[in-house]
Amino acid sequence: MSEVEGFNKVVGTLMVEMDTAFQSTRRSQDELAKEIERLIAEVELFSDIAEPPKLQTSLDKLLECKKRVTTTNRLMQQTEDRVQRMQTELAKCRQ
């Protein structure tokens, strides 16, 4: 096996592992985003009652978390797209 083939094999294996890890993390992030949405909806229910508990601070924190999760998901998607392009290029090199 030549050095290039060995390098391609190692990098290819790493790319597959990274892709799997990214997909798993994205699923977790999506679940977290859904849970944050659910919590926000529940907290907002209390805002309609005559004397709501002081939940605005918690609601603000949840909204900030939602923004962070959304930003993280966007960055992960961009990274996953890059990994896919690199895998495509590696596959071309192997042929």
Short mmCIF file of C-alpha atoms in Angstrom, two decimals, residues 2 5 25 31 61-62:
data_model
loop_
_atom_site.label_atom_id
_atom_site.label_comp_id
_atom_site.label_asym_id
_atom_site.label_seq_id
_atom_site.Cartn_x
_atom_site.Cartn_y
_atom_site.Cartn_z
CA SER A 2 1.44 3.36 -1.00
CA GLU A 5 -3.42 5.12 -0.28
CA THR A 25 -24.91 15.57 17.77
CA GLU A 31 -34.26 17.20 20.37
CA LYS A 61 -32.97 32.38 29.43
CA LEU A 62 -34.89 29.79 27.42
#
